[in-house]
């Protein structure tokens, strides 16, 4: 049994469930925030409109919360650091945050029971 498998085998299902909930919420919010950021960039660079320039730092904060939630869940279920980084990089692509969230939920949900 590898170290990752031992970590999963001994992880508390309630702790994994709470980590999964935080991951799901932050992934969805980060995915939606990405679309607002795209609108902000189109307005700023396409039309010279600075109406949403305040959104960029807010999006950064939301993404950092998502990064912490990903690390929290990843350590609870025994993911490698490379896998956690891959999830964060995939979330930088519009729409992919939603796809990755669904994939992670399908994978991790059985560990919560």
Short mmCIF file of N, CA and C in Angstrom, two decimals:
data_model
loop_
_atom_site.label_atom_id
_atom_site.label_comp_id
_atom_site.label_asym_id
_atom_site.label_seq_id
_atom_site.Cartn_x
_atom_site.Cartn_y
_atom_site.Cartn_z
N UNK A 1 0.86 -1.18 0.00
CA UNK A 1 0.00 0.00 0.00
C UNK A 1 0.90 1.24 0.00
N UNK A 2 0.70 2.14 -0.96
CA UNK A 2 1.53 3.33 -1.05
C UNK A 2 1.12 4.34 0.01
N UNK A 3 1.93 5.37 0.17
CA UNK A 3 1.64 6.42 1.15
C UNK A 3 0.34 7.13 0.82
N UNK A 4 0.09 7.39 -0.48
CA UNK A 4 -1.16 8.04 -0.88
C UNK A 4 -2.37 7.18 -0.51
N UNK A 5 -2.25 5.89 -0.76
CA UNK A 5 -3.37 5.00 -0.43
C UNK A 5 -3.59 4.92 1.07
N UNK A 6 -2.50 4.96 1.85
CA UNK A 6 -2.64 4.95 3.31
C UNK A 6 -3.32 6.22 3.79
N UNK A 7 -2.97 7.35 3.19
CA UNK A 7 -3.58 8.62 3.59
C UNK A 7 -5.07 8.61 3.31
N UNK A 8 -5.47 8.08 2.16
CA UNK A 8 -6.88 8.01 1.81
C UNK A 8 -7.60 7.03 2.74
N UNK A 9 -6.94 5.90 3.03
CA UNK A 9 -7.57 4.87 3.85
C UNK A 9 -7.81 5.37 5.28
N UNK A 10 -6.98 6.28 5.77
CA UNK A 10 -7.12 6.76 7.14
C UNK A 10 -7.80 8.12 7.24
N UNK A 11 -8.11 8.73 6.12
CA UNK A 11 -8.74 10.05 6.15
C UNK A 11 -10.18 9.94 6.65
N UNK A 12 -10.58 10.92 7.44
CA UNK A 12 -11.94 10.97 7.97
C UNK A 12 -12.91 11.37 6.85
N UNK A 13 -13.92 10.55 6.58
CA UNK A 13 -14.87 10.89 5.51
C UNK A 13 -15.55 12.24 5.71
N UNK A 14 -15.79 12.63 6.95
CA UNK A 14 -16.41 13.95 7.19
C UNK A 14 -15.46 15.07 6.82
N UNK A 15 -14.16 14.88 7.10
CA UNK A 15 -13.17 15.90 6.73
C UNK A 15 -13.06 16.01 5.22
N UNK A 16 -13.09 14.86 4.55
CA UNK A 16 -13.04 14.88 3.09
C UNK A 16 -14.29 15.56 2.53
N UNK A 17 -15.45 15.27 3.11
CA UNK A 17 -16.70 15.88 2.64
C UNK A 17 -16.67 17.39 2.80
N UNK A 18 -16.14 17.87 3.93
CA UNK A 18 -16.08 19.33 4.12
C UNK A 18 -15.08 19.95 3.16
N UNK A 19 -13.96 19.27 2.92
CA UNK A 19 -12.99 19.77 1.94
C UNK A 19 -13.55 19.78 0.54
N UNK A 20 -14.35 18.75 0.22
CA UNK A 20 -14.97 18.69 -1.10
C UNK A 20 -15.99 19.81 -1.29
N UNK A 21 -16.75 20.09 -0.25
CA UNK A 21 -17.72 21.19 -0.33
C UNK A 21 -17.02 22.52 -0.57
N UNK A 22 -15.95 22.78 0.18
CA UNK A 22 -15.20 24.02 -0.01
C UNK A 22 -14.61 24.09 -1.41
N UNK A 23 -14.11 22.95 -1.89
CA UNK A 23 -13.55 22.91 -3.25
C UNK A 23 -14.63 23.20 -4.29
N UNK A 24 -15.79 22.56 -4.14
CA UNK A 24 -16.87 22.75 -5.12
C UNK A 24 -17.31 24.20 -5.19
N UNK A 25 -17.56 24.79 -4.04
CA UNK A 25 -18.04 26.18 -4.00
C UNK A 25 -16.98 27.11 -4.59
N UNK A 26 -15.73 26.94 -4.17
CA UNK A 26 -14.68 27.84 -4.65
C UNK A 26 -14.41 27.63 -6.14
N UNK A 27 -14.52 26.40 -6.64
CA UNK A 27 -14.30 26.15 -8.07
C UNK A 27 -15.38 26.82 -8.91
N UNK A 28 -16.62 26.72 -8.45
CA UNK A 28 -17.72 27.34 -9.20
C UNK A 28 -17.60 28.86 -9.17
N UNK A 29 -17.31 29.40 -7.99
CA UNK A 29 -17.17 30.86 -7.88
C UNK A 29 -15.98 31.34 -8.71
N UNK A 30 -14.87 30.61 -8.67
CA UNK A 30 -13.69 31.00 -9.47
C UNK A 30 -13.99 30.91 -10.97
N UNK A 31 -14.75 29.91 -11.37
CA UNK A 31 -15.13 29.80 -12.79
C UNK A 31 -16.00 30.95 -13.24
N UNK A 32 -16.95 31.32 -12.40
CA UNK A 32 -17.80 32.48 -12.73
C UNK A 32 -17.00 33.78 -12.71
N UNK A 33 -16.09 33.88 -11.75
CA UNK A 33 -15.26 35.08 -11.65
C UNK A 33 -14.38 35.24 -12.89
N UNK A 34 -13.99 34.11 -13.48
CA UNK A 34 -13.18 34.16 -14.70
C UNK A 34 -13.95 34.85 -15.82
N UNK A 35 -15.25 34.56 -15.93
CA UNK A 35 -16.05 35.19 -16.98
C UNK A 35 -16.19 36.70 -16.74
N UNK A 36 -16.34 37.10 -15.49
CA UNK A 36 -16.40 38.54 -15.20
C UNK A 36 -15.06 39.18 -15.55
N UNK A 37 -13.96 38.48 -15.26
CA UNK A 37 -12.64 39.01 -15.61
C UNK A 37 -12.50 39.16 -17.12
N UNK A 38 -13.03 38.22 -17.88
CA UNK A 38 -12.98 38.32 -19.34
C UNK A 38 -13.76 39.54 -19.81
N UNK A 39 -14.95 39.76 -19.23
CA UNK A 39 -15.74 40.94 -19.57
C UNK A 39 -14.96 42.21 -19.22
N UNK A 40 -14.31 42.19 -18.07
CA UNK A 40 -13.52 43.36 -17.64
C UNK A 40 -12.41 43.65 -18.64
N UNK A 41 -11.72 42.60 -19.10
CA UNK A 41 -10.62 42.81 -20.05
C UNK A 41 -11.13 43.30 -21.40
N UNK A 42 -12.26 42.76 -21.86
CA UNK A 42 -12.83 43.22 -23.13
C UNK A 42 -13.23 44.69 -23.02
N UNK A 43 -13.87 45.04 -21.91
CA UNK A 43 -14.26 46.44 -21.72
C UNK A 43 -13.03 47.36 -21.68
N UNK A 44 -12.01 46.94 -20.93
CA UNK A 44 -10.83 47.80 -20.75
C UNK A 44 -10.00 47.91 -22.02
N UNK A 45 -9.64 46.77 -22.60
CA UNK A 45 -8.72 46.80 -23.73
C UNK A 45 -9.43 46.94 -25.08
N UNK A 46 -10.69 46.55 -25.15
CA UNK A 46 -11.41 46.65 -26.41
C UNK A 46 -12.14 47.97 -26.57
N UNK A 47 -12.63 48.51 -25.44
CA UNK A 47 -13.45 49.72 -25.52
C UNK A 47 -12.92 50.88 -24.68
N UNK A 48 -11.81 50.68 -23.99
CA UNK A 48 -11.24 51.75 -23.18
C UNK A 48 -12.11 52.11 -21.99
N UNK A 49 -12.97 51.21 -21.55
CA UNK A 49 -13.89 51.45 -20.44
C UNK A 49 -13.30 50.84 -19.17
N UNK A 50 -13.08 51.67 -18.17
CA UNK A 50 -12.48 51.21 -16.92
C UNK A 50 -13.51 50.91 -15.84
N UNK A 51 -14.74 50.61 -16.21
CA UNK A 51 -15.81 50.42 -15.23
C UNK A 51 -15.56 49.25 -14.29
N UNK A 52 -14.88 48.21 -14.76
CA UNK A 52 -14.68 47.02 -13.92
C UNK A 52 -13.22 46.80 -13.54
N UNK A 53 -12.41 47.82 -13.54
CA UNK A 53 -10.99 47.62 -13.22
C UNK A 53 -10.79 47.14 -11.79
N UNK A 54 -11.75 47.37 -10.93
CA UNK A 54 -11.66 46.89 -9.54
C UNK A 54 -11.80 45.37 -9.47
N UNK A 55 -12.30 44.72 -10.53
CA UNK A 55 -12.58 43.29 -10.46
C UNK A 55 -11.32 42.43 -10.47
N UNK A 56 -10.27 42.87 -11.10
CA UNK A 56 -9.07 42.06 -11.23
C UNK A 56 -8.50 41.62 -9.87
N UNK A 57 -8.33 42.51 -8.91
CA UNK A 57 -7.84 42.05 -7.60
C UNK A 57 -8.84 41.16 -6.87
N UNK A 58 -10.13 41.39 -7.07
CA UNK A 58 -11.15 40.55 -6.46
C UNK A 58 -11.04 39.13 -7.03
N UNK A 59 -10.88 39.05 -8.35
CA UNK A 59 -10.71 37.75 -8.99
C UNK A 59 -9.47 37.05 -8.44
N UNK A 60 -8.40 37.78 -8.26
CA UNK A 60 -7.18 37.20 -7.70
C UNK A 60 -7.41 36.62 -6.31
N UNK A 61 -8.14 37.33 -5.49
CA UNK A 61 -8.46 36.84 -4.15
C UNK A 61 -9.32 35.58 -4.23
N UNK A 62 -10.31 35.59 -5.10
CA UNK A 62 -11.17 34.41 -5.27
C UNK A 62 -10.33 33.21 -5.73
N UNK A 63 -9.41 33.44 -6.64
CA UNK A 63 -8.58 32.34 -7.12
C UNK A 63 -7.67 31.81 -6.01
N UNK A 64 -7.19 32.68 -5.15
CA UNK A 64 -6.35 32.24 -4.03
C UNK A 64 -7.16 31.38 -3.06
N UNK A 65 -8.42 31.74 -2.84
CA UNK A 65 -9.29 30.90 -2.00
C UNK A 65 -9.47 29.54 -2.66
N UNK A 66 -9.64 29.52 -3.97
CA UNK A 66 -9.75 28.26 -4.70
C UNK A 66 -8.46 27.44 -4.56
N UNK A 67 -7.31 28.09 -4.62
CA UNK A 67 -6.03 27.39 -4.47
C UNK A 67 -5.92 26.75 -3.09
N UNK A 68 -6.33 27.47 -2.07
CA UNK A 68 -6.29 26.92 -0.70
C UNK A 68 -7.27 25.76 -0.57
N UNK A 69 -8.46 25.90 -1.14
CA UNK A 69 -9.45 24.81 -1.08
C UNK A 69 -8.95 23.58 -1.83
N UNK A 70 -8.26 23.78 -2.94
CA UNK A 70 -7.70 22.67 -3.70
C UNK A 70 -6.62 21.97 -2.88
N UNK A 71 -5.74 22.73 -2.26
CA UNK A 71 -4.70 22.14 -1.43
C UNK A 71 -5.31 21.40 -0.23
N UNK A 72 -6.30 22.00 0.39
CA UNK A 72 -6.97 21.38 1.54
C UNK A 72 -7.54 20.01 1.15
N UNK A 73 -8.29 19.98 0.06
CA UNK A 73 -8.87 18.71 -0.39
C UNK A 73 -7.77 17.76 -0.84
N UNK A 74 -6.81 18.26 -1.56
CA UNK A 74 -5.74 17.41 -2.08
C UNK A 74 -4.96 16.70 -0.99
N UNK A 75 -4.63 17.41 0.07
CA UNK A 75 -3.90 16.76 1.17
C UNK A 75 -4.78 15.76 1.91
N UNK A 76 -6.07 16.02 1.98
CA UNK A 76 -6.98 15.08 2.66
C UNK A 76 -7.16 13.78 1.89
N UNK A 77 -7.17 13.86 0.56
CA UNK A 77 -7.37 12.65 -0.24
C UNK A 77 -6.06 12.06 -0.77
N UNK A 78 -4.95 12.70 -0.50
CA UNK A 78 -3.65 12.14 -0.86
C UNK A 78 -3.17 12.42 -2.26
N UNK A 79 -3.60 13.54 -2.84
CA UNK A 79 -3.10 13.90 -4.16
C UNK A 79 -1.65 14.35 -4.06
N UNK A 80 -0.94 14.22 -5.16
CA UNK A 80 0.42 14.76 -5.22
C UNK A 80 0.34 16.27 -5.43
N UNK A 81 1.42 16.95 -5.11
CA UNK A 81 1.46 18.40 -5.33
C UNK A 81 1.33 18.71 -6.82
N UNK A 82 1.90 17.87 -7.65
CA UNK A 82 1.77 18.06 -9.10
C UNK A 82 0.33 18.00 -9.57
N UNK A 83 -0.43 17.10 -8.99
CA UNK A 83 -1.86 17.01 -9.36
C UNK A 83 -2.60 18.26 -8.93
N UNK A 84 -2.30 18.76 -7.74
CA UNK A 84 -2.97 19.98 -7.27
C UNK A 84 -2.61 21.16 -8.17
N UNK A 85 -1.36 21.25 -8.56
CA UNK A 85 -0.93 22.33 -9.46
C UNK A 85 -1.62 22.19 -10.82
N UNK A 86 -1.76 20.96 -11.29
CA UNK A 86 -2.45 20.74 -12.58
C UNK A 86 -3.90 21.21 -12.51
N UNK A 87 -4.57 20.94 -11.40
CA UNK A 87 -5.95 21.39 -11.23
C UNK A 87 -6.01 22.91 -11.26
N UNK A 88 -5.08 23.57 -10.59
CA UNK A 88 -5.06 25.03 -10.59
C UNK A 88 -4.77 25.60 -11.98
N UNK A 89 -3.88 24.97 -12.72
CA UNK A 89 -3.59 25.44 -14.07
C UNK A 89 -4.78 25.23 -15.00
N UNK A 90 -5.47 24.10 -14.87
CA UNK A 90 -6.65 23.87 -15.69
C UNK A 90 -7.75 24.89 -15.40
N UNK A 91 -7.82 25.34 -14.16
CA UNK A 91 -8.85 26.31 -13.79
C UNK A 91 -8.60 27.68 -14.40
N UNK A 92 -7.42 27.89 -14.97
CA UNK A 92 -7.11 29.17 -15.62
C UNK A 92 -7.69 29.25 -17.03
N UNK A 93 -8.25 28.15 -17.51
CA UNK A 93 -8.84 28.11 -18.84
C UNK A 93 -10.36 28.21 -18.68
N UNK A 94 -10.98 29.20 -19.33
CA UNK A 94 -12.43 29.34 -19.19
C UNK A 94 -13.17 28.04 -19.50
N UNK A 95 -14.22 27.77 -18.77
CA UNK A 95 -15.07 26.58 -18.84
C UNK A 95 -14.43 25.34 -18.22
N UNK A 96 -13.11 25.24 -18.23
CA UNK A 96 -12.45 24.03 -17.74
C UNK A 96 -12.60 23.91 -16.23
N UNK A 97 -12.71 25.02 -15.52
CA UNK A 97 -12.91 24.96 -14.07
C UNK A 97 -14.18 24.17 -13.74
N UNK A 98 -15.21 24.34 -14.53
CA UNK A 98 -16.46 23.62 -14.29
C UNK A 98 -16.32 22.14 -14.61
N UNK A 99 -15.62 21.83 -15.69
CA UNK A 99 -15.40 20.44 -16.07
C UNK A 99 -14.55 19.73 -15.01
N UNK A 100 -13.50 20.37 -14.58
CA UNK A 100 -12.61 19.79 -13.57
C UNK A 100 -13.32 19.61 -12.23
N UNK A 101 -14.16 20.56 -11.88
CA UNK A 101 -14.93 20.45 -10.63
C UNK A 101 -15.81 19.21 -10.66
N UNK A 102 -16.49 18.96 -11.77
CA UNK A 102 -17.35 17.79 -11.89
C UNK A 102 -16.54 16.50 -11.82
N UNK A 103 -15.37 16.49 -12.46
CA UNK A 103 -14.52 15.30 -12.45
C UNK A 103 -14.03 14.99 -11.04
N UNK A 104 -13.60 16.02 -10.33
CA UNK A 104 -13.11 15.84 -8.96
C UNK A 104 -14.25 15.35 -8.06
N UNK A 105 -15.43 15.91 -8.21
CA UNK A 105 -16.57 15.49 -7.39
C UNK A 105 -16.87 14.01 -7.62
N UNK A 106 -16.87 13.58 -8.87
CA UNK A 106 -17.13 12.16 -9.17
C UNK A 106 -16.07 11.25 -8.54
N UNK A 107 -14.83 11.72 -8.55
CA UNK A 107 -13.74 10.93 -8.02
C UNK A 107 -13.74 10.86 -6.49
N UNK A 108 -14.02 11.99 -5.85
CA UNK A 108 -13.85 12.09 -4.39
C UNK A 108 -15.10 11.71 -3.62
N UNK A 109 -16.28 11.86 -4.19
CA UNK A 109 -17.52 11.58 -3.47
C UNK A 109 -17.55 10.19 -2.83
N UNK A 110 -17.09 9.13 -3.48
CA UNK A 110 -17.10 7.83 -2.81
C UNK A 110 -16.27 7.79 -1.52
N UNK A 111 -15.28 8.67 -1.40
CA UNK A 111 -14.45 8.69 -0.20
C UNK A 111 -15.14 9.35 0.99
N UNK A 112 -16.27 9.98 0.75
CA UNK A 112 -16.98 10.68 1.82
C UNK A 112 -17.98 9.79 2.54
N UNK A 113 -18.08 8.54 2.15
CA UNK A 113 -19.07 7.64 2.76
C UNK A 113 -18.43 6.55 3.57
#
